[in-house]
Amino acid sequence: MKKKLLFVFILFKFINSSAQDLYNYDNSRKFAEYLSKAGQYELATREYERLVFMRPQSDTLKTLLLSMYRRSGKLEEAVSRTRQLYPDFTLMPSLPSIEYSRTLLLKTDYKAAKDLWAVNTQMAQPDKIILSATAEILQDNYKTAKEILDALNSNDHKLAPDYKALANQAISIKRKSPALAGIMSTIIPGTGRFYTKDWKDGVVSMFFIGTMAFQSIRGFSKSGVKSTRGWIYGSVGLGFYLGNIHGSVVSAKAYNRRSHQSIKNKIENLFNSYF
């Protein structure tokens, strides 16, 4: 009987110690890293919250926690948690500052990002310049980005040479004027589309509006201002004429976006590979 009781006692102690060991720092860290690699960012967030509770002074753990919030798409929570962990942005260490910057860029909260870079004293100046240039490029302000990057030498930052080359490439791309596209289609329907290299829609607009105008004029010529046919074709043609002007403006804006999208993609890939 005594042997059985001793066995039960030893088994209980073993199970209890194993359960406690499961939630110790090392195992929790391994589990959090596993969840992160598996793409289970929301679950990983909970594990990193536990780890931060265990090691509240670890900026590395705090940064990993904030990155899990960002990767899980919970940007508002990432901002809120950052402010809780680092009430004073002036002294926020470099790693969490860069992570917070990434969240703000994803939120397109460029003002908050600029405010952070202006007051923070822990981030390296070259990193601040690259982040500032990235914000401008994301807003299609390529000339401003180039002016910011001019403060960097090529050997000041790993990304400086590629960033400068891409900014110059973006500036060299000729943008299409939405106003000019609209004016061209106002004068001759479809030509604004030709200007933005939207050949198919340009031909369709020119042919359809021209046909409606011809039929309308023909109807009025035969029956005068009381011509039902003339008014119907004229009304339909007017609607397409106005749509053709608006469409040309939209087409010019879309052309500009497409022409710079590949550069934006390259910038984002460089940014993500470094930070």
PDB file of C-alpha atoms in Angstrom:
ATOM      1  CA  MET A   1       0.000   0.000   0.000  1.00  0.00           C
ATOM      2  CA  LYS A   2       2.824   2.353   0.896  1.00  0.00           C
ATOM      3  CA  LYS A   3       4.538   1.603  -2.416  1.00  0.00           C
ATOM      4  CA  LYS A   4       1.343   2.435  -4.327  1.00  0.00           C
ATOM      5  CA  LEU A   5       0.934   5.706  -2.480  1.00  0.00           C
ATOM      6  CA  LEU A   6       4.547   6.585  -3.146  1.00  0.00           C
ATOM      7  CA  PHE A   7       4.115   5.794  -6.837  1.00  0.00           C
ATOM      8  CA  VAL A   8       0.987   7.979  -7.075  1.00  0.00           C
ATOM      9  CA  PHE A   9       2.785  10.808  -5.270  1.00  0.00           C
ATOM     10  CA  ILE A  10       5.790  10.632  -7.616  1.00  0.00           C
ATOM     11  CA  LEU A  11       3.511  10.484 -10.686  1.00  0.00           C
ATOM     12  CA  PHE A  12       1.552  13.502  -9.469  1.00  0.00           C
ATOM     13  CA  LYS A  13       4.753  15.495  -8.917  1.00  0.00           C
ATOM     14  CA  PHE A  14       6.007  14.547 -12.378  1.00  0.00           C
ATOM     15  CA  ILE A  15       2.781  15.589 -14.117  1.00  0.00           C
ATOM     16  CA  ASN A  16       2.627  18.799 -12.123  1.00  0.00           C
ATOM     17  CA  SER A  17       6.251  19.694 -12.890  1.00  0.00           C
ATOM     18  CA  SER A  18       5.731  18.892 -16.584  1.00  0.00           C
ATOM     19  CA  ALA A  19       2.654  21.116 -16.742  1.00  0.00           C
ATOM     20  CA  GLN A  20       4.530  23.953 -15.104  1.00  0.00           C
ATOM     21  CA  ASP A  21       7.490  23.421 -17.448  1.00  0.00           C
ATOM     22  CA  LEU A  22       5.193  23.680 -20.456  1.00  0.00           C
ATOM     23  CA  TYR A  23       4.500  27.315 -19.622  1.00  0.00           C
ATOM     24  CA  ASN A  24       7.997  28.392 -18.683  1.00  0.00           C
ATOM     25  CA  TYR A  25       9.830  31.091 -20.616  1.00  0.00           C
ATOM     26  CA  ASP A  26      11.853  28.866 -22.956  1.00  0.00           C
ATOM     27  CA  ASN A  27       8.922  26.706 -24.017  1.00  0.00           C
ATOM     28  CA  SER A  28       6.625  29.691 -24.412  1.00  0.00           C
ATOM     29  CA  ARG A  29       9.254  31.389 -26.572  1.00  0.00           C
ATOM     30  CA  LYS A  30       9.631  28.319 -28.788  1.00  0.00           C
ATOM     31  CA  PHE A  31       5.871  27.975 -29.132  1.00  0.00           C
ATOM     32  CA  ALA A  32       5.473  31.657 -30.005  1.00  0.00           C
ATOM     33  CA  GLU A  33       8.186  31.370 -32.665  1.00  0.00           C
ATOM     34  CA  TYR A  34       6.538  28.245 -34.061  1.00  0.00           C
ATOM     35  CA  LEU A  35       3.168  30.005 -34.337  1.00  0.00           C
ATOM     36  CA  SER A  36       4.804  32.980 -36.031  1.00  0.00           C
ATOM     37  CA  LYS A  37       6.564  30.809 -38.634  1.00  0.00           C
ATOM     38  CA  ALA A  38       3.294  28.942 -39.233  1.00  0.00           C
ATOM     39  CA  GLY A  39       1.522  32.220 -39.963  1.00  0.00           C
ATOM     40  CA  GLN A  40      -0.695  31.942 -36.876  1.00  0.00           C
ATOM     41  CA  TYR A  41      -0.074  35.551 -35.953  1.00  0.00           C
ATOM     42  CA  GLU A  42      -3.165  36.056 -33.813  1.00  0.00           C
ATOM     43  CA  LEU A  43      -2.291  33.049 -31.641  1.00  0.00           C
ATOM     44  CA  ALA A  44       1.337  34.119 -31.573  1.00  0.00           C
ATOM     45  CA  THR A  45       0.209  37.503 -30.241  1.00  0.00           C
ATOM     46  CA  ARG A  46      -1.178  35.810 -27.114  1.00  0.00           C
ATOM     47  CA  GLU A  47       2.075  33.927 -26.543  1.00  0.00           C
ATOM     48  CA  TYR A  48       4.167  37.058 -26.943  1.00  0.00           C
ATOM     49  CA  GLU A  49       1.876  38.888 -24.538  1.00  0.00           C
ATOM     50  CA  ARG A  50       2.703  36.180 -21.987  1.00  0.00           C
ATOM     51  CA  LEU A  51       6.415  36.496 -22.746  1.00  0.00           C
ATOM     52  CA  VAL A  52       6.328  40.279 -22.353  1.00  0.00           C
ATOM     53  CA  PHE A  53       4.617  39.772 -18.992  1.00  0.00           C
ATOM     54  CA  MET A  54       7.455  37.425 -17.994  1.00  0.00           C
ATOM     55  CA  ARG A  55      10.201  39.733 -19.274  1.00  0.00           C
ATOM     56  CA  PRO A  56       8.755  43.282 -19.202  1.00  0.00           C
ATOM     57  CA  GLN A  57      12.169  44.876 -19.823  1.00  0.00           C
ATOM     58  CA  SER A  58      12.829  43.052 -23.110  1.00  0.00           C
ATOM     59  CA  ASP A  59      12.501  45.421 -26.071  1.00  0.00           C
ATOM     60  CA  THR A  60      13.067  42.484 -28.428  1.00  0.00           C
ATOM     61  CA  LEU A  61       9.971  40.694 -27.108  1.00  0.00           C
ATOM     62  CA  LYS A  62       7.951  43.892 -27.227  1.00  0.00           C
ATOM     63  CA  THR A  63       8.979  44.438 -30.843  1.00  0.00           C
ATOM     64  CA  LEU A  64       8.003  40.864 -31.753  1.00  0.00           C
ATOM     65  CA  LEU A  65       4.664  41.343 -30.014  1.00  0.00           C
ATOM     66  CA  LEU A  66       3.945  44.519 -31.969  1.00  0.00           C
ATOM     67  CA  SER A  67       4.934  42.816 -35.227  1.00  0.00           C
ATOM     68  CA  MET A  68       2.403  40.039 -34.523  1.00  0.00           C
ATOM     69  CA  TYR A  69      -0.336  42.639 -34.134  1.00  0.00           C
ATOM     70  CA  ARG A  70       0.718  44.184 -37.453  1.00  0.00           C
ATOM     71  CA  ARG A  71       0.969  40.882 -39.293  1.00  0.00           C
ATOM     72  CA  SER A  72      -2.426  39.765 -38.033  1.00  0.00           C
ATOM     73  CA  GLY A  73      -3.904  42.946 -39.523  1.00  0.00           C
ATOM     74  CA  LYS A  74      -4.780  44.488 -36.166  1.00  0.00           C
ATOM     75  CA  LEU A  75      -3.195  47.851 -36.867  1.00  0.00           C
ATOM     76  CA  GLU A  76      -5.262  49.828 -34.386  1.00  0.00           C
ATOM     77  CA  GLU A  77      -4.367  47.370 -31.645  1.00  0.00           C
ATOM     78  CA  ALA A  78      -0.708  47.643 -32.653  1.00  0.00           C
ATOM     79  CA  VAL A  79      -0.844  51.432 -32.278  1.00  0.00           C
ATOM     80  CA  SER A  80      -2.651  51.226 -28.943  1.00  0.00           C
ATOM     81  CA  ARG A  81      -0.269  48.593 -27.553  1.00  0.00           C
ATOM     82  CA  THR A  82       2.773  50.567 -28.674  1.00  0.00           C
ATOM     83  CA  ARG A  83       1.555  53.606 -26.770  1.00  0.00           C
ATOM     84  CA  GLN A  84       0.992  51.476 -23.686  1.00  0.00           C
ATOM     85  CA  LEU A  85       4.460  49.920 -23.835  1.00  0.00           C
ATOM     86  CA  TYR A  86       6.249  53.150 -24.765  1.00  0.00           C
ATOM     87  CA  PRO A  87       4.391  56.230 -23.498  1.00  0.00           C
ATOM     88  CA  ASP A  88       7.404  58.427 -24.314  1.00  0.00           C
ATOM     89  CA  PHE A  89       8.185  58.187 -28.042  1.00  0.00           C
ATOM     90  CA  THR A  90      11.292  60.288 -27.542  1.00  0.00           C
ATOM     91  CA  LEU A  91      13.082  57.448 -25.749  1.00  0.00           C
ATOM     92  CA  MET A  92      11.479  54.498 -27.544  1.00  0.00           C
ATOM     93  CA  PRO A  93      14.345  52.203 -28.666  1.00  0.00           C
ATOM     94  CA  SER A  94      15.211  51.814 -32.327  1.00  0.00           C
ATOM     95  CA  LEU A  95      13.711  48.343 -32.950  1.00  0.00           C
ATOM     96  CA  PRO A  96      10.193  49.053 -31.657  1.00  0.00           C
ATOM     97  CA  SER A  97      10.342  52.522 -33.254  1.00  0.00           C
ATOM     98  CA  ILE A  98      10.955  50.986 -36.673  1.00  0.00           C
ATOM     99  CA  GLU A  99       8.212  48.415 -36.091  1.00  0.00           C
ATOM    100  CA  TYR A 100       5.809  51.186 -35.075  1.00  0.00           C
ATOM    101  CA  SER A 101       6.824  53.112 -38.193  1.00  0.00           C
ATOM    102  CA  ARG A 102       5.876  50.130 -40.354  1.00  0.00           C
ATOM    103  CA  THR A 103       2.441  50.013 -38.738  1.00  0.00           C
ATOM    104  CA  LEU A 104       1.881  53.732 -39.311  1.00  0.00           C
ATOM    105  CA  LEU A 105       2.932  53.440 -42.956  1.00  0.00           C
ATOM    106  CA  LEU A 106       0.478  50.575 -43.452  1.00  0.00           C
ATOM    107  CA  LYS A 107      -2.242  52.715 -41.864  1.00  0.00           C
ATOM    108  CA  THR A 108      -1.192  55.568 -44.193  1.00  0.00           C
ATOM    109  CA  ASP A 109      -0.954  57.723 -41.071  1.00  0.00           C
ATOM    110  CA  TYR A 110       1.960  59.694 -42.458  1.00  0.00           C
ATOM    111  CA  LYS A 111       1.534  62.605 -40.079  1.00  0.00           C
ATOM    112  CA  ALA A 112       1.906  60.385 -36.999  1.00  0.00           C
ATOM    113  CA  ALA A 113       4.925  58.729 -38.599  1.00  0.00           C
ATOM    114  CA  LYS A 114       6.611  62.076 -39.269  1.00  0.00           C
ATOM    115  CA  ASP A 115       5.890  63.198 -35.715  1.00  0.00           C
ATOM    116  CA  LEU A 116       7.553  60.028 -34.410  1.00  0.00           C
ATOM    117  CA  TRP A 117      10.670  60.506 -36.531  1.00  0.00           C
ATOM    118  CA  ALA A 118      10.912  64.139 -35.482  1.00  0.00           C
ATOM    119  CA  VAL A 119      10.938  63.479 -31.723  1.00  0.00           C
ATOM    120  CA  ASN A 120      12.587  60.056 -31.424  1.00  0.00           C
ATOM    121  CA  THR A 121      16.231  60.203 -30.342  1.00  0.00           C
ATOM    122  CA  GLN A 122      17.057  56.494 -30.518  1.00  0.00           C
ATOM    123  CA  MET A 123      16.674  55.741 -34.221  1.00  0.00           C
ATOM    124  CA  ALA A 124      19.670  56.168 -36.507  1.00  0.00           C
ATOM    125  CA  GLN A 125      19.400  59.205 -38.759  1.00  0.00           C
ATOM    126  CA  PRO A 126      19.912  57.162 -41.969  1.00  0.00           C
ATOM    127  CA  ASP A 127      16.981  54.928 -40.969  1.00  0.00           C
ATOM    128  CA  LYS A 128      14.819  57.998 -40.429  1.00  0.00           C
ATOM    129  CA  ILE A 129      15.742  59.304 -43.879  1.00  0.00           C
ATOM    130  CA  ILE A 130      14.895  55.992 -45.559  1.00  0.00           C
ATOM    131  CA  LEU A 131      11.573  55.812 -43.703  1.00  0.00           C
ATOM    132  CA  SER A 132      10.731  59.403 -44.628  1.00  0.00           C
ATOM    133  CA  ALA A 133      11.558  58.758 -48.282  1.00  0.00           C
ATOM    134  CA  THR A 134       9.405  55.610 -48.214  1.00  0.00           C
ATOM    135  CA  ALA A 135       6.453  57.618 -46.897  1.00  0.00           C
ATOM    136  CA  GLU A 136       6.822  60.149 -49.720  1.00  0.00           C
ATOM    137  CA  ILE A 137       7.107  57.439 -52.389  1.00  0.00           C
ATOM    138  CA  LEU A 138       3.952  55.747 -51.092  1.00  0.00           C
ATOM    139  CA  GLN A 139       2.210  59.097 -51.601  1.00  0.00           C
ATOM    140  CA  ASP A 140       3.647  59.484 -55.140  1.00  0.00           C
ATOM    141  CA  ASN A 141       5.819  62.421 -54.027  1.00  0.00           C
ATOM    142  CA  TYR A 142       8.920  61.269 -55.889  1.00  0.00           C
ATOM    143  CA  LYS A 143      10.636  64.643 -56.129  1.00  0.00           C
ATOM    144  CA  THR A 144      10.271  65.148 -52.382  1.00  0.00           C
ATOM    145  CA  ALA A 145      11.604  61.635 -51.810  1.00  0.00           C
ATOM    146  CA  LYS A 146      14.633  62.408 -53.974  1.00  0.00           C
ATOM    147  CA  GLU A 147      15.309  65.627 -52.049  1.00  0.00           C
ATOM    148  CA  ILE A 148      15.183  63.667 -48.776  1.00  0.00           C
ATOM    149  CA  LEU A 149      17.496  60.958 -50.144  1.00  0.00           C
ATOM    150  CA  ASP A 150      20.007  63.550 -51.326  1.00  0.00           C
ATOM    151  CA  ALA A 151      21.004  63.934 -47.660  1.00  0.00           C
ATOM    152  CA  LEU A 152      22.352  60.357 -47.739  1.00  0.00           C
ATOM    153  CA  ASN A 153      25.608  59.152 -49.224  1.00  0.00           C
ATOM    154  CA  SER A 154      25.495  55.765 -50.915  1.00  0.00           C
ATOM    155  CA  ASN A 155      27.518  54.189 -48.105  1.00  0.00           C
ATOM    156  CA  ASP A 156      25.391  55.706 -45.318  1.00  0.00           C
ATOM    157  CA  HIS A 157      22.677  53.096 -45.621  1.00  0.00           C
ATOM    158  CA  LYS A 158      22.350  49.743 -47.382  1.00  0.00           C
ATOM    159  CA  LEU A 159      19.162  50.855 -49.169  1.00  0.00           C
ATOM    160  CA  ALA A 160      20.456  54.291 -50.223  1.00  0.00           C
ATOM    161  CA  PRO A 161      21.818  53.377 -53.701  1.00  0.00           C
ATOM    162  CA  ASP A 162      18.718  51.430 -54.788  1.00  0.00           C
ATOM    163  CA  TYR A 163      16.326  53.990 -53.316  1.00  0.00           C
ATOM    164  CA  LYS A 164      18.062  56.846 -55.120  1.00  0.00           C
ATOM    165  CA  ALA A 165      18.068  54.975 -58.435  1.00  0.00           C
ATOM    166  CA  LEU A 166      14.363  54.149 -58.168  1.00  0.00           C
ATOM    167  CA  ALA A 167      13.440  57.710 -57.162  1.00  0.00           C
ATOM    168  CA  ASN A 168      15.295  59.066 -60.199  1.00  0.00           C
ATOM    169  CA  GLN A 169      13.607  56.487 -62.399  1.00  0.00           C
ATOM    170  CA  ALA A 170      10.182  57.507 -61.093  1.00  0.00           C
ATOM    171  CA  ILE A 171      10.878  61.204 -61.734  1.00  0.00           C
ATOM    172  CA  SER A 172      11.942  60.454 -65.309  1.00  0.00           C
ATOM    173  CA  ILE A 173       8.590  58.814 -66.108  1.00  0.00           C
ATOM    174  CA  LYS A 174       6.372  61.264 -67.967  1.00  0.00           C
ATOM    175  CA  ARG A 175       3.054  61.637 -66.227  1.00  0.00           C
ATOM    176  CA  LYS A 176      -0.191  62.193 -68.098  1.00  0.00           C
ATOM    177  CA  SER A 177      -2.183  65.306 -67.253  1.00  0.00           C
ATOM    178  CA  PRO A 178      -5.790  64.469 -66.270  1.00  0.00           C
ATOM    179  CA  ALA A 179      -6.828  68.031 -67.140  1.00  0.00           C
ATOM    180  CA  LEU A 180      -5.315  67.801 -70.618  1.00  0.00           C
ATOM    181  CA  ALA A 181      -6.935  64.409 -71.198  1.00  0.00           C
ATOM    182  CA  GLY A 182     -10.323  65.892 -70.269  1.00  0.00           C
ATOM    183  CA  ILE A 183      -9.856  68.914 -72.548  1.00  0.00           C
ATOM    184  CA  MET A 184      -8.811  66.744 -75.488  1.00  0.00           C
ATOM    185  CA  SER A 185     -11.907  64.560 -75.138  1.00  0.00           C
ATOM    186  CA  THR A 186     -14.043  67.689 -74.797  1.00  0.00           C
ATOM    187  CA  ILE A 187     -12.824  68.941 -78.171  1.00  0.00           C
ATOM    188  CA  ILE A 188     -12.688  65.586 -79.963  1.00  0.00           C
ATOM    189  CA  PRO A 189     -14.302  62.652 -78.124  1.00  0.00           C
ATOM    190  CA  GLY A 190     -11.938  59.734 -77.585  1.00  0.00           C
ATOM    191  CA  THR A 191      -8.678  61.640 -78.073  1.00  0.00           C
ATOM    192  CA  GLY A 192      -8.159  61.955 -74.317  1.00  0.00           C
ATOM    193  CA  ARG A 193      -8.178  58.163 -74.178  1.00  0.00           C
ATOM    194  CA  PHE A 194      -5.642  58.019 -77.017  1.00  0.00           C
ATOM    195  CA  TYR A 195      -3.445  60.408 -75.017  1.00  0.00           C
ATOM    196  CA  THR A 196      -3.414  57.950 -72.097  1.00  0.00           C
ATOM    197  CA  LYS A 197      -2.763  55.018 -74.481  1.00  0.00           C
ATOM    198  CA  ASP A 198      -6.229  53.611 -73.873  1.00  0.00           C
ATOM    199  CA  TRP A 199      -6.706  52.928 -77.566  1.00  0.00           C
ATOM    200  CA  LYS A 200      -9.659  50.560 -77.409  1.00  0.00           C
ATOM    201  CA  ASP A 201     -11.906  52.810 -75.295  1.00  0.00           C
ATOM    202  CA  GLY A 202     -10.785  55.798 -77.367  1.00  0.00           C
ATOM    203  CA  VAL A 203     -11.971  54.206 -80.605  1.00  0.00           C
ATOM    204  CA  VAL A 204     -15.256  53.088 -78.995  1.00  0.00           C
ATOM    205  CA  SER A 205     -15.929  56.573 -77.570  1.00  0.00           C
ATOM    206  CA  MET A 206     -15.153  58.316 -80.846  1.00  0.00           C
ATOM    207  CA  PHE A 207     -17.264  55.926 -82.930  1.00  0.00           C
ATOM    208  CA  PHE A 208     -20.271  55.756 -80.579  1.00  0.00           C
ATOM    209  CA  ILE A 209     -20.507  59.487 -79.809  1.00  0.00           C
ATOM    210  CA  GLY A 210     -19.946  60.317 -83.467  1.00  0.00           C
ATOM    211  CA  THR A 211     -22.744  57.918 -84.477  1.00  0.00           C
ATOM    212  CA  MET A 212     -25.153  59.363 -81.879  1.00  0.00           C
ATOM    213  CA  ALA A 213     -24.369  62.908 -83.022  1.00  0.00           C
ATOM    214  CA  PHE A 214     -24.878  61.999 -86.672  1.00  0.00           C
ATOM    215  CA  GLN A 215     -28.238  60.304 -86.003  1.00  0.00           C
ATOM    216  CA  SER A 216     -29.373  63.221 -83.831  1.00  0.00           C
ATOM    217  CA  ILE A 217     -28.482  65.805 -86.486  1.00  0.00           C
ATOM    218  CA  ARG A 218     -30.153  63.674 -89.133  1.00  0.00           C
ATOM    219  CA  GLY A 219     -33.367  63.490 -87.080  1.00  0.00           C
ATOM    220  CA  PHE A 220     -33.456  67.260 -86.456  1.00  0.00           C
ATOM    221  CA  SER A 221     -32.727  67.932 -90.133  1.00  0.00           C
ATOM    222  CA  LYS A 222     -35.757  65.919 -91.184  1.00  0.00           C
ATOM    223  CA  SER A 223     -38.307  66.875 -88.533  1.00  0.00           C
ATOM    224  CA  GLY A 224     -36.934  69.988 -86.865  1.00  0.00           C
ATOM    225  CA  VAL A 225     -36.742  70.530 -83.115  1.00  0.00           C
ATOM    226  CA  LYS A 226     -39.812  68.334 -82.560  1.00  0.00           C
ATOM    227  CA  SER A 227     -37.944  65.268 -83.795  1.00  0.00           C
ATOM    228  CA  THR A 228     -38.286  62.504 -81.182  1.00  0.00           C
ATOM    229  CA  ARG A 229     -35.503  60.585 -82.852  1.00  0.00           C
ATOM    230  CA  GLY A 230     -33.236  63.603 -82.736  1.00  0.00           C
ATOM    231  CA  TRP A 231     -33.798  64.166 -79.010  1.00  0.00           C
ATOM    232  CA  ILE A 232     -33.369  60.502 -78.123  1.00  0.00           C
ATOM    233  CA  TYR A 233     -30.085  60.131 -80.004  1.00  0.00           C
ATOM    234  CA  GLY A 234     -28.954  63.542 -78.800  1.00  0.00           C
ATOM    235  CA  SER A 235     -29.665  62.716 -75.146  1.00  0.00           C
ATOM    236  CA  VAL A 236     -27.911  59.346 -75.336  1.00  0.00           C
ATOM    237  CA  GLY A 237     -24.989  60.912 -77.160  1.00  0.00           C
ATOM    238  CA  LEU A 238     -24.711  63.729 -74.594  1.00  0.00           C
ATOM    239  CA  GLY A 239     -24.578  61.211 -71.746  1.00  0.00           C
ATOM    240  CA  PHE A 240     -21.790  59.282 -73.432  1.00  0.00           C
ATOM    241  CA  TYR A 241     -20.007  62.533 -74.347  1.00  0.00           C
ATOM    242  CA  LEU A 242     -19.890  63.647 -70.699  1.00  0.00           C
ATOM    243  CA  GLY A 243     -18.881  60.147 -69.630  1.00  0.00           C
ATOM    244  CA  ASN A 244     -16.118  60.222 -72.232  1.00  0.00           C
ATOM    245  CA  ILE A 245     -14.683  63.412 -70.659  1.00  0.00           C
ATOM    246  CA  HIS A 246     -14.826  62.010 -67.134  1.00  0.00           C
ATOM    247  CA  GLY A 247     -13.437  58.671 -68.305  1.00  0.00           C
ATOM    248  CA  SER A 248     -10.457  60.380 -69.939  1.00  0.00           C
ATOM    249  CA  VAL A 249      -9.587  62.138 -66.663  1.00  0.00           C
ATOM    250  CA  VAL A 250      -9.848  58.836 -64.771  1.00  0.00           C
ATOM    251  CA  SER A 251      -7.802  57.080 -67.452  1.00  0.00           C
ATOM    252  CA  ALA A 252      -4.950  59.602 -67.071  1.00  0.00           C
ATOM    253  CA  LYS A 253      -4.872  59.085 -63.297  1.00  0.00           C
ATOM    254  CA  ALA A 254      -4.903  55.300 -63.761  1.00  0.00           C
ATOM    255  CA  TYR A 255      -2.038  55.553 -66.268  1.00  0.00           C
ATOM    256  CA  ASN A 256       0.051  57.480 -63.744  1.00  0.00           C
ATOM    257  CA  ARG A 257      -0.660  54.898 -61.045  1.00  0.00           C
ATOM    258  CA  ARG A 258       0.250  51.982 -63.306  1.00  0.00           C
ATOM    259  CA  SER A 259       3.433  53.595 -64.560  1.00  0.00           C
ATOM    260  CA  HIS A 260       4.761  53.994 -61.004  1.00  0.00           C
ATOM    261  CA  GLN A 261       3.362  50.809 -59.477  1.00  0.00           C
ATOM    262  CA  SER A 262       6.355  48.664 -60.440  1.00  0.00           C
ATOM    263  CA  ILE A 263       8.663  51.167 -58.741  1.00  0.00           C
ATOM    264  CA  LYS A 264       6.495  51.134 -55.622  1.00  0.00           C
ATOM    265  CA  ASN A 265       6.609  47.333 -55.596  1.00  0.00           C
ATOM    266  CA  LYS A 266      10.410  47.373 -55.786  1.00  0.00           C
ATOM    267  CA  ILE A 267      10.599  49.925 -52.973  1.00  0.00           C
ATOM    268  CA  GLU A 268       8.308  47.817 -50.788  1.00  0.00           C
ATOM    269  CA  ASN A 269      10.380  44.681 -51.459  1.00  0.00           C
ATOM    270  CA  LEU A 270      13.601  46.495 -50.562  1.00  0.00           C
ATOM    271  CA  PHE A 271      12.001  47.972 -47.444  1.00  0.00           C
ATOM    272  CA  ASN A 272      10.656  44.622 -46.221  1.00  0.00           C
ATOM    273  CA  SER A 273      13.927  42.817 -46.945  1.00  0.00           C
ATOM    274  CA  TYR A 274      15.875  45.259 -44.787  1.00  0.00           C
ATOM    275  CA  PHE A 275      13.572  46.179 -41.901  1.00  0.00           C
TER     276      PHE A 275
END
